[in-house]
Amino acid sequence: MFNVLRIRVAALGVLLMCLFFAGATLAQNPPKPDWSLADMPSQEGRIFLVTGGTSGMGYEDAKALATEGAQVVIAARNPERGQEAIDQIKREVPDAQVTFEPFDLADLSSVRALGQRLNTSLPRLDGLINNAAIMAPPERSTSAEGFEMQFAINYVGHFVLTAELLPLLRNSDAPRVITLSSIAALRGSINFDDLHSAQAYEPMTAYAQSKLAGLMFAFELQRRSAAAGWGIQSMAAHPGVAVTELVARGPGLDSEQGRQWSANREHLQTAAQGAVPTLYAATVPDAQGGAYYGPTGEREVSGPLGLATVPSVTNDIAIAARLWAVTEEIAGTHYPSSAP
């Protein structure tokens, strides 16, 4: 009972603070619809971390950033796949500055260990791309801390990682945090009574919740950065529906969802196309904190780059503050409340 009261008091305090900065996510300017990697400015001298960068859109993010001269750290679970990704990038970009760091988003001790290593080895971090995800595994499983696995990997792990890397981000002149969401967030809701789907597990419902939570985190981080003077631009992006390993590793290609995905894959985004909204947010000077970028075609599955549809619940600052406070409590991670 005491913890619940403390969370509600903390959420109320943050709500009052953030009401003064709610305009941080308003009045966004749309990007150029035909923006492509050819338009990406030089990233010489910048340092990025990409989670889940061994395949799919994370790999495309890492390769594109390295191509433009950035120093890129790929962070993921499998060192062997990490080396394969590095070797593949260097075959295409021989002078690429790309390294690998092993960590597991489903184990917060591993997330914190990565943060400690990077705070020791890097002078700063100019961009953090919270990309890694899992989608709709048919059976419920839990993280090291007992969180539902999608909620843990897609949201809580990135929440903690961002907090751990806050000192490095604040050492940058223009730090950015880009958190990957999904069109599934439009169908999501935050079930505070069963955040970890212990009472009832439906794969896509849990996935939608995790991606909505990540989107709300991106917006709330922007509000808090503006309020506390952290100087961080926090944005969100989604790829539409892209051809990656998410379906095969989640519901499986033999599932109904997998069969539909396979039948329509020629009309879907490639991984490289799916990475465009993220790369725009990460590199273009005109990209704005509090924005949500994605394709703008039918149902936002694919199409020209633009501002993505924002679920109405993300505008509820009280819910966002409550989710933040609950996450700090369950994860044992607390962001600073103001600039030093």
XYZ file of C-alpha atoms in Angstrom:
340
model
C 0.000 0.000 0.000
C 2.859 2.364 0.844
C 4.536 1.738 -2.528
C 1.289 2.437 -4.378
C 0.841 5.705 -2.471
C 4.434 6.710 -3.143
C 4.017 6.049 -6.860
C 0.852 8.132 -6.989
C 2.451 11.025 -5.105
C 5.501 10.915 -7.383
C 3.310 10.801 -10.466
C 1.299 13.801 -9.248
C 4.439 15.831 -8.668
C 5.802 15.045 -12.106
C 2.412 15.761 -13.668
C 2.390 19.275 -12.200
C 5.924 19.841 -13.466
C 5.231 18.505 -16.934
C 2.044 20.512 -17.406
C 4.297 23.551 -17.768
C 6.220 21.811 -20.557
C 3.414 19.994 -22.391
C 4.005 22.145 -25.455
C 7.293 20.323 -26.052
C 5.500 17.667 -28.110
C 3.234 20.013 -30.051
C 3.413 21.820 -33.406
C 5.775 19.419 -35.161
C 6.939 20.168 -38.694
C 6.656 17.230 -41.111
C 9.827 15.933 -42.784
C 10.451 15.971 -46.504
C 8.377 12.994 -47.775
C 11.039 11.747 -50.192
C 13.887 11.977 -47.694
C 16.310 9.081 -48.157
C 19.709 7.938 -46.987
C 21.240 10.011 -49.794
C 20.045 13.085 -47.882
C 21.646 12.076 -44.583
C 24.171 14.653 -43.378
C 27.686 13.619 -42.450
C 27.930 11.976 -39.028
C 31.689 12.415 -38.690
C 32.684 12.705 -35.059
C 29.353 11.494 -33.666
C 28.927 8.409 -31.467
C 25.822 6.199 -31.547
C 24.576 3.146 -29.708
C 22.070 0.911 -31.513
C 20.360 -1.870 -29.578
C 19.510 -4.987 -31.540
C 21.837 -3.911 -34.336
C 22.822 -7.392 -35.519
C 19.893 -7.764 -37.934
C 16.890 -6.044 -39.455
C 16.427 -2.320 -39.039
C 18.984 -2.044 -36.261
C 21.617 -3.412 -38.616
C 20.520 -0.962 -41.320
C 20.747 1.878 -38.790
C 24.277 0.866 -37.816
C 25.450 0.476 -41.407
C 23.992 3.792 -42.566
C 25.462 5.703 -39.620
C 28.871 4.069 -40.092
C 28.745 4.861 -43.809
C 28.401 8.545 -42.933
C 31.385 8.444 -40.610
C 29.826 7.873 -37.184
C 31.356 5.695 -34.490
C 28.712 3.014 -33.869
C 28.328 0.607 -30.975
C 26.011 -2.330 -31.667
C 24.569 -3.790 -28.455
C 22.802 -7.151 -28.547
C 22.745 -10.591 -26.937
C 24.740 -12.752 -29.323
C 28.471 -11.975 -29.745
C 28.755 -14.311 -32.745
C 25.999 -12.484 -34.602
C 27.559 -9.225 -33.496
C 30.842 -10.127 -35.153
C 28.998 -11.234 -38.289
C 27.239 -7.866 -38.443
C 30.524 -5.995 -38.009
C 32.219 -8.089 -40.705
C 29.335 -7.514 -43.100
C 29.332 -3.761 -42.528
C 33.092 -3.556 -43.006
C 32.880 -5.473 -46.276
C 30.651 -2.672 -47.568
C 32.261 0.163 -45.595
C 35.936 -0.772 -45.091
C 36.729 2.185 -42.813
C 33.613 1.752 -40.676
C 34.056 2.473 -36.965
C 31.782 -0.177 -35.530
C 32.119 -2.296 -32.398
C 29.946 -4.748 -30.484
C 28.866 -4.871 -26.840
C 27.016 -7.906 -25.440
C 24.014 -7.349 -23.179
C 20.541 -8.688 -22.472
C 17.585 -6.306 -22.227
C 15.676 -8.986 -20.310
C 18.177 -8.837 -17.432
C 18.525 -5.426 -15.821
C 21.840 -6.354 -14.225
C 23.168 -6.870 -17.753
C 21.688 -3.542 -18.863
C 23.370 -1.756 -15.956
C 26.665 -3.518 -16.630
C 26.588 -2.243 -20.219
C 25.898 1.256 -18.951
C 28.867 1.060 -16.589
C 31.195 -0.179 -19.345
C 30.160 2.549 -21.765
C 30.363 5.288 -19.139
C 33.975 4.209 -18.651
C 34.959 3.712 -22.292
C 33.126 6.497 -24.161
C 33.608 10.254 -23.817
C 29.959 10.949 -24.680
C 26.999 9.555 -26.581
C 25.424 11.638 -29.331
C 22.649 9.245 -30.215
C 20.904 6.311 -28.554
C 18.632 4.219 -30.768
C 16.358 2.014 -28.661
C 15.612 -0.451 -31.431
C 15.712 -4.044 -30.112
C 12.369 -5.806 -29.772
C 10.500 -9.069 -29.747
C 6.965 -9.503 -31.048
C 4.097 -11.721 -29.971
C 5.761 -14.964 -28.827
C 2.926 -17.507 -28.567
C 3.761 -18.498 -24.996
C 4.176 -16.093 -22.108
C 7.642 -15.940 -20.600
C 9.289 -13.630 -18.104
C 12.514 -11.681 -17.720
C 15.092 -12.082 -14.972
C 13.044 -9.660 -12.865
C 9.755 -11.452 -13.554
C 8.377 -8.968 -16.104
C 6.422 -10.195 -19.130
C 9.113 -10.606 -21.766
C 7.822 -8.117 -24.345
C 7.251 -5.470 -21.673
C 10.770 -6.166 -20.391
C 12.659 -6.062 -23.689
C 10.645 -3.552 -25.687
C 10.150 -1.076 -22.862
C 11.620 -1.548 -19.365
C 15.104 -2.543 -20.539
C 15.339 0.545 -22.742
C 13.951 2.738 -19.943
C 16.789 1.579 -17.677
C 19.444 1.725 -20.411
C 18.555 5.334 -21.214
C 18.833 6.249 -17.528
C 22.223 4.530 -17.283
C 23.511 6.430 -20.318
C 22.106 9.815 -19.299
C 25.531 11.137 -18.182
C 27.066 10.231 -21.554
C 24.152 11.745 -23.448
C 24.442 14.959 -21.475
C 28.127 15.172 -22.413
C 27.050 15.626 -26.050
C 26.360 19.030 -27.578
C 23.203 17.738 -29.273
C 22.139 14.356 -27.843
C 19.209 12.426 -29.262
C 17.286 9.387 -28.061
C 15.132 7.593 -30.628
C 12.769 4.917 -29.349
C 11.165 2.478 -31.778
C 7.431 2.039 -31.519
C 4.967 0.318 -33.856
C 1.629 0.870 -35.584
C 0.425 -1.731 -33.066
C 0.661 1.013 -30.419
C -2.565 2.442 -31.849
C -4.331 -0.672 -30.522
C -2.526 -0.625 -27.199
C -3.488 0.357 -23.687
C -1.592 0.395 -20.398
C -3.112 -2.203 -18.077
C -1.818 -1.025 -14.701
C -3.696 -3.869 -13.004
C -1.826 -6.508 -15.019
C 1.239 -4.935 -16.626
C 2.943 -8.302 -16.989
C -0.011 -10.221 -18.421
C 0.036 -12.637 -15.488
C -3.754 -12.820 -15.302
C -4.265 -13.212 -19.048
C -1.705 -13.393 -21.851
C -2.660 -12.528 -25.416
C 0.497 -12.124 -27.533
C -0.457 -9.128 -29.674
C -2.181 -7.341 -26.791
C 1.018 -7.588 -24.746
C 3.068 -6.464 -27.758
C 0.815 -3.452 -28.354
C 1.090 -2.463 -24.693
C 4.880 -2.672 -24.770
C 5.113 -0.528 -27.901
C 2.653 2.011 -26.546
C 4.704 2.175 -23.347
C 7.842 2.844 -25.394
C 6.099 5.621 -27.299
C 4.848 7.206 -24.089
C 8.381 6.953 -22.693
C 9.770 8.842 -25.701
C 7.322 11.704 -25.226
C 7.690 11.790 -21.449
C 11.491 11.806 -21.759
C 11.206 14.873 -23.995
C 8.980 16.640 -21.479
C 11.338 15.835 -18.607
C 14.398 16.856 -20.601
C 12.793 20.216 -21.316
C 11.737 20.652 -17.694
C 15.047 19.603 -16.143
C 17.411 21.098 -18.703
C 19.022 17.840 -19.835
C 19.356 19.091 -23.415
C 18.210 15.758 -24.862
C 15.919 15.572 -27.871
C 13.742 12.481 -27.470
C 11.817 11.218 -30.476
C 9.993 8.105 -31.592
C 9.798 6.315 -34.907
C 8.074 3.305 -36.392
C 8.935 1.377 -39.569
C 5.446 0.515 -40.788
C 5.520 -3.199 -41.504
C 8.974 -4.321 -42.588
C 10.502 -7.605 -43.658
C 12.657 -8.523 -40.654
C 13.082 -11.475 -38.292
C 10.385 -10.297 -35.858
C 7.639 -12.561 -37.180
C 9.821 -15.633 -37.536
C 11.172 -15.204 -33.989
C 7.806 -14.248 -32.519
C 4.528 -15.832 -33.611
C 6.376 -17.940 -36.201
C 5.975 -18.274 -39.945
C 3.480 -21.128 -39.484
C 1.098 -18.950 -37.464
C -1.874 -17.179 -39.022
C -0.058 -13.892 -38.620
C 3.064 -15.400 -40.176
C 1.156 -16.731 -43.172
C -0.465 -13.344 -43.801
C 2.887 -11.644 -43.465
C 4.501 -14.066 -45.916
C 1.696 -13.637 -48.445
C 2.021 -9.842 -48.407
C 5.754 -9.401 -47.911
C 6.365 -8.126 -51.452
C 4.196 -5.112 -50.567
C 5.931 -4.452 -47.253
C 8.887 -2.262 -46.369
C 12.380 -3.661 -46.650
C 14.473 -3.418 -43.508
C 16.372 -0.531 -45.110
C 13.121 1.299 -45.878
C 11.863 0.617 -42.373
C 14.986 2.238 -40.941
C 14.413 5.570 -42.723
C 12.188 7.190 -40.035
C 14.718 6.308 -37.328
C 17.671 7.598 -39.312
C 15.851 10.833 -40.111
C 15.146 11.376 -36.416
C 18.717 10.510 -35.449
C 20.591 12.658 -37.958
C 18.617 15.534 -39.491
C 18.997 18.934 -37.791
C 15.335 19.783 -38.458
C 14.058 16.688 -36.628
C 12.252 17.796 -33.479
C 12.106 16.497 -29.946
C 8.717 15.031 -29.146
C 8.030 14.046 -32.759
C 6.925 10.610 -33.993
C 8.127 9.673 -37.478
C 6.960 6.893 -39.775
C 5.568 6.028 -43.207
C 2.351 7.788 -44.218
C 0.770 5.396 -46.712
C -2.409 3.391 -46.152
C -2.618 2.387 -42.463
C 1.011 3.584 -42.250
C 2.214 0.145 -43.341
C 4.504 1.766 -45.910
C 4.780 4.959 -47.906
C 6.464 8.373 -47.810
C 8.106 9.597 -44.637
C 6.041 11.838 -42.396
C 4.608 12.378 -38.946
C 3.056 9.172 -37.637
C -0.366 8.915 -36.038
C -0.133 9.435 -32.290
C -2.473 7.348 -30.068
C -4.715 9.668 -28.086
C -3.667 8.160 -24.759
C -0.136 9.505 -25.234
C -1.530 13.008 -24.729
C -2.720 12.057 -21.240
C 0.100 13.469 -19.132
C -1.302 11.914 -15.951
C -1.103 8.392 -17.396
C 2.386 9.080 -18.752
C 3.571 10.307 -15.349
C 2.028 7.300 -13.633
C 3.664 4.865 -16.052
C 7.036 6.552 -15.506
C 6.694 6.395 -11.727
C 5.580 2.748 -11.789
C 8.482 1.836 -14.072
C 11.010 3.541 -11.828
C 9.592 1.588 -8.887
C 9.547 -1.869 -10.482
C 12.900 -1.425 -12.225
C 14.665 0.163 -9.272
C 15.911 2.963 -11.512
C 15.271 6.637 -10.846
C 15.989 9.486 -13.209
C 17.256 12.768 -11.740
C 14.475 15.273 -11.155
C 16.383 18.371 -12.207
C 19.590 19.590 -13.756
C 22.530 19.884 -11.339
